[in-house]
């Protein structure tokens, strides 16, 4: 697992597990640009920062 300044980068599989979605769902979201979930593309590899995933989850909170 890669790290940048202490912020872990997760694979699509790891990010899907973190969010409790499937890898396919994340792929569709990336392709369609839906749900505004940030990701990083390094060559052909896709990575998600744990901070971005946590921030996205917090935005989903309905009060």
mmCIF file of N, CA and C in Angstrom:
data_model
loop_
_atom_site.group_PDB
_atom_site.id
_atom_site.type_symbol
_atom_site.label_atom_id
_atom_site.label_comp_id
_atom_site.label_asym_id
_atom_site.label_seq_id
_atom_site.Cartn_x
_atom_site.Cartn_y
_atom_site.Cartn_z
ATOM 1 N N UNK A 1 0.840 -1.175 0.000
ATOM 2 C CA UNK A 1 0.000 0.000 0.000
ATOM 3 C C UNK A 1 0.893 1.249 0.000
ATOM 4 N N UNK A 2 0.598 2.195 -0.871
ATOM 5 C CA UNK A 2 1.361 3.423 -0.966
ATOM 6 C C UNK A 2 0.933 4.430 0.086
ATOM 7 N N UNK A 3 1.852 5.286 0.495
ATOM 8 C CA UNK A 3 1.525 6.352 1.431
ATOM 9 C C UNK A 3 2.099 7.665 0.928
ATOM 10 N N UNK A 4 1.324 8.723 1.054
ATOM 11 C CA UNK A 4 1.791 10.068 0.752
ATOM 12 C C UNK A 4 1.506 10.920 1.971
ATOM 13 N N UNK A 5 2.564 11.390 2.616
ATOM 14 C CA UNK A 5 2.432 12.231 3.808
ATOM 15 C C UNK A 5 1.502 11.600 4.842
ATOM 16 N N UNK A 6 1.609 10.321 5.057
ATOM 17 C CA UNK A 6 0.821 9.650 6.081
ATOM 18 C C UNK A 6 -0.610 9.342 5.673
ATOM 19 N N UNK A 7 -1.042 9.756 4.481
ATOM 20 C CA UNK A 7 -2.392 9.469 4.016
ATOM 21 C C UNK A 7 -2.335 8.238 3.116
ATOM 22 N N UNK A 8 -2.932 7.161 3.549
ATOM 23 C CA UNK A 8 -2.843 5.903 2.805
ATOM 24 C C UNK A 8 -3.624 5.962 1.510
ATOM 25 N N UNK A 9 -3.051 5.342 0.482
ATOM 26 C CA UNK A 9 -3.733 5.186 -0.790
ATOM 27 C C UNK A 9 -4.247 3.760 -0.880
ATOM 28 N N UNK A 10 -5.525 3.622 -1.192
ATOM 29 C CA UNK A 10 -6.158 2.319 -1.264
ATOM 30 C C UNK A 10 -6.445 1.943 -2.712
ATOM 31 N N UNK A 11 -6.393 0.662 -2.989
ATOM 32 C CA UNK A 11 -6.809 0.160 -4.292
ATOM 33 C C UNK A 11 -8.329 0.260 -4.379
ATOM 34 N N UNK A 12 -8.860 0.014 -5.563
ATOM 35 C CA UNK A 12 -10.324 0.020 -5.723
ATOM 36 C C UNK A 12 -10.956 -1.044 -4.838
ATOM 37 N N UNK A 13 -10.328 -2.200 -4.757
ATOM 38 C CA UNK A 13 -10.859 -3.281 -3.923
ATOM 39 C C UNK A 13 -10.901 -2.855 -2.457
ATOM 40 N N UNK A 14 -9.825 -2.247 -1.986
ATOM 41 C CA UNK A 14 -9.767 -1.799 -0.591
ATOM 42 C C UNK A 14 -10.757 -0.670 -0.326
ATOM 43 N N UNK A 15 -10.872 0.254 -1.290
ATOM 44 C CA UNK A 15 -11.818 1.364 -1.136
ATOM 45 C C UNK A 15 -13.253 0.854 -1.120
ATOM 46 N N UNK A 16 -13.552 -0.105 -1.969
ATOM 47 C CA UNK A 16 -14.895 -0.682 -2.002
ATOM 48 C C UNK A 16 -15.222 -1.345 -0.664
ATOM 49 N N UNK A 17 -14.271 -2.045 -0.121
ATOM 50 C CA UNK A 17 -14.466 -2.679 1.180
ATOM 51 C C UNK A 17 -14.681 -1.619 2.265
ATOM 52 N N UNK A 18 -13.895 -0.541 2.221
ATOM 53 C CA UNK A 18 -13.994 0.557 3.187
ATOM 54 C C UNK A 18 -15.382 1.199 3.152
ATOM 55 N N UNK A 19 -15.928 1.366 1.929
ATOM 56 C CA UNK A 19 -17.226 2.032 1.760
ATOM 57 C C UNK A 19 -18.407 1.074 1.775
ATOM 58 N N UNK A 20 -18.134 -0.220 1.759
ATOM 59 C CA UNK A 20 -19.163 -1.256 1.708
ATOM 60 C C UNK A 20 -19.957 -1.205 0.394
ATOM 61 N N UNK A 21 -19.234 -0.986 -0.705
ATOM 62 C CA UNK A 21 -19.780 -1.046 -2.057
ATOM 63 C C UNK A 21 -18.944 -2.053 -2.840
ATOM 64 N N UNK A 22 -19.385 -2.355 -4.044
ATOM 65 C CA UNK A 22 -18.600 -3.264 -4.876
ATOM 66 C C UNK A 22 -17.582 -2.475 -5.699
ATOM 67 N N UNK A 23 -16.565 -3.177 -6.168
ATOM 68 C CA UNK A 23 -15.576 -2.565 -7.050
ATOM 69 C C UNK A 23 -16.245 -2.046 -8.324
ATOM 70 N N UNK A 24 -17.220 -2.787 -8.805
ATOM 71 C CA UNK A 24 -17.946 -2.386 -10.009
ATOM 72 C C UNK A 24 -18.692 -1.072 -9.818
ATOM 73 N N UNK A 25 -19.274 -0.889 -8.655
ATOM 74 C CA UNK A 25 -19.979 0.356 -8.360
ATOM 75 C C UNK A 25 -19.018 1.540 -8.410
ATOM 76 N N UNK A 26 -17.847 1.388 -7.804
ATOM 77 C CA UNK A 26 -16.863 2.466 -7.832
ATOM 78 C C UNK A 26 -16.399 2.746 -9.257
ATOM 79 N N UNK A 27 -16.256 1.706 -10.057
ATOM 80 C CA UNK A 27 -15.846 1.882 -11.458
ATOM 81 C C UNK A 27 -16.904 2.667 -12.236
ATOM 82 N N UNK A 28 -18.173 2.355 -12.019
ATOM 83 C CA UNK A 28 -19.257 3.077 -12.688
ATOM 84 C C UNK A 28 -19.266 4.537 -12.243
ATOM 85 N N UNK A 29 -19.103 4.777 -10.954
ATOM 86 C CA UNK A 29 -19.071 6.153 -10.444
ATOM 87 C C UNK A 29 -17.932 6.944 -11.079
ATOM 88 N N UNK A 30 -16.752 6.314 -11.213
ATOM 89 C CA UNK A 30 -15.615 6.987 -11.847
ATOM 90 C C UNK A 30 -15.933 7.331 -13.294
ATOM 91 N N UNK A 31 -16.480 6.357 -14.009
ATOM 92 C CA UNK A 31 -16.774 6.518 -15.437
ATOM 93 C C UNK A 31 -17.832 7.599 -15.667
ATOM 94 N N UNK A 32 -18.865 7.601 -14.840
ATOM 95 C CA UNK A 32 -19.976 8.541 -15.001
ATOM 96 C C UNK A 32 -19.735 9.872 -14.303
ATOM 97 N N UNK A 33 -18.762 9.922 -13.420
ATOM 98 C CA UNK A 33 -18.516 11.142 -12.656
ATOM 99 C C UNK A 33 -19.575 11.407 -11.604
ATOM 100 N N UNK A 34 -20.285 10.372 -11.213
ATOM 101 C CA UNK A 34 -21.341 10.536 -10.209
ATOM 102 C C UNK A 34 -20.766 10.431 -8.804
ATOM 103 N N UNK A 35 -21.473 10.976 -7.874
ATOM 104 C CA UNK A 35 -21.168 10.905 -6.443
ATOM 105 C C UNK A 35 -19.915 11.666 -6.032
ATOM 106 N N UNK A 36 -19.258 12.334 -6.939
ATOM 107 C CA UNK A 36 -18.137 13.225 -6.605
ATOM 108 C C UNK A 36 -17.132 12.584 -5.651
ATOM 109 N N UNK A 37 -16.814 11.323 -5.896
ATOM 110 C CA UNK A 37 -15.848 10.604 -5.070
ATOM 111 C C UNK A 37 -14.457 10.762 -5.681
ATOM 112 N N UNK A 38 -13.557 11.504 -5.020
ATOM 113 C CA UNK A 38 -12.223 11.746 -5.594
ATOM 114 C C UNK A 38 -11.398 10.464 -5.705
ATOM 115 N N UNK A 39 -10.619 10.389 -6.767
ATOM 116 C CA UNK A 39 -9.688 9.276 -6.947
ATOM 117 C C UNK A 39 -8.437 9.798 -7.633
ATOM 118 N N UNK A 40 -7.390 9.011 -7.570
ATOM 119 C CA UNK A 40 -6.112 9.362 -8.177
ATOM 120 C C UNK A 40 -5.799 8.317 -9.233
ATOM 121 N N UNK A 41 -5.384 8.769 -10.406
ATOM 122 C CA UNK A 41 -4.986 7.843 -11.461
ATOM 123 C C UNK A 41 -3.477 7.950 -11.628
ATOM 124 N N UNK A 42 -2.797 6.843 -11.396
ATOM 125 C CA UNK A 42 -1.347 6.762 -11.528
ATOM 126 C C UNK A 42 -1.077 5.755 -12.638
ATOM 127 N N UNK A 43 -0.793 6.264 -13.819
ATOM 128 C CA UNK A 43 -0.688 5.375 -14.975
ATOM 129 C C UNK A 43 -2.056 4.771 -15.236
ATOM 130 N N UNK A 44 -2.142 3.458 -15.233
ATOM 131 C CA UNK A 44 -3.435 2.796 -15.405
ATOM 132 C C UNK A 44 -4.040 2.376 -14.061
ATOM 133 N N UNK A 45 -3.352 2.679 -12.983
ATOM 134 C CA UNK A 45 -3.820 2.293 -11.649
ATOM 135 C C UNK A 45 -4.694 3.382 -11.031
ATOM 136 N N UNK A 46 -5.719 2.961 -10.320
ATOM 137 C CA UNK A 46 -6.626 3.872 -9.619
ATOM 138 C C UNK A 46 -6.383 3.709 -8.125
ATOM 139 N N UNK A 47 -6.299 4.829 -7.423
ATOM 140 C CA UNK A 47 -6.119 4.816 -5.973
ATOM 141 C C UNK A 47 -7.061 5.825 -5.338
ATOM 142 N N UNK A 48 -7.430 5.549 -4.104
ATOM 143 C CA UNK A 48 -8.294 6.426 -3.318
ATOM 144 C C UNK A 48 -7.580 6.767 -2.019
ATOM 145 N N UNK A 49 -7.601 8.038 -1.637
ATOM 146 C CA UNK A 49 -7.012 8.435 -0.358
ATOM 147 C C UNK A 49 -8.030 8.170 0.748
ATOM 148 N N UNK A 50 -7.562 7.618 1.854
ATOM 149 C CA UNK A 50 -8.462 7.308 2.968
ATOM 150 C C UNK A 50 -9.165 8.563 3.469
ATOM 151 N N UNK A 51 -8.468 9.693 3.495
ATOM 152 C CA UNK A 51 -9.084 10.942 3.945
ATOM 153 C C UNK A 51 -10.245 11.333 3.034
ATOM 154 N N UNK A 52 -10.063 11.184 1.722
ATOM 155 C CA UNK A 52 -11.131 11.511 0.780
ATOM 156 C C UNK A 52 -12.348 10.607 0.976
ATOM 157 N N UNK A 53 -12.104 9.331 1.237
ATOM 158 C CA UNK A 53 -13.212 8.402 1.461
ATOM 159 C C UNK A 53 -13.974 8.764 2.731
ATOM 160 N N UNK A 54 -13.246 9.080 3.793
ATOM 161 C CA UNK A 54 -13.884 9.465 5.059
ATOM 162 C C UNK A 54 -14.658 10.769 4.888
ATOM 163 N N UNK A 55 -14.068 11.745 4.185
ATOM 164 C CA UNK A 55 -14.761 13.015 3.935
ATOM 165 C C UNK A 55 -16.034 12.793 3.128
ATOM 166 N N UNK A 56 -15.964 11.931 2.110
ATOM 167 C CA UNK A 56 -17.130 11.639 1.288
ATOM 168 C C UNK A 56 -18.238 10.992 2.130
ATOM 169 N N UNK A 57 -17.847 10.049 2.985
ATOM 170 C CA UNK A 57 -18.842 9.411 3.847
ATOM 171 C C UNK A 57 -19.516 10.431 4.763
ATOM 172 N N UNK A 58 -18.728 11.340 5.311
ATOM 173 C CA UNK A 58 -19.298 12.368 6.197
ATOM 174 C C UNK A 58 -20.280 13.274 5.460
ATOM 175 N N UNK A 59 -20.044 13.529 4.174
ATOM 176 C CA UNK A 59 -20.956 14.355 3.378
ATOM 177 C C UNK A 59 -22.282 13.629 3.131
ATOM 178 N N UNK A 60 -22.295 12.314 3.243
ATOM 179 C CA UNK A 60 -23.507 11.533 3.008
ATOM 180 C C UNK A 60 -24.427 11.540 4.218
ATOM 181 N N UNK A 61 -23.947 12.048 5.334
ATOM 182 C CA UNK A 61 -24.729 12.064 6.565
ATOM 183 C C UNK A 61 -25.953 12.938 6.423
ATOM 184 N N UNK A 62 -27.097 12.394 6.746
ATOM 185 C CA UNK A 62 -28.349 13.135 6.719
ATOM 186 C C UNK A 62 -28.738 13.427 8.156
ATOM 187 N N UNK A 63 -28.916 14.698 8.437
ATOM 188 C CA UNK A 63 -29.239 15.096 9.811
ATOM 189 C C UNK A 63 -30.709 15.269 10.019
#
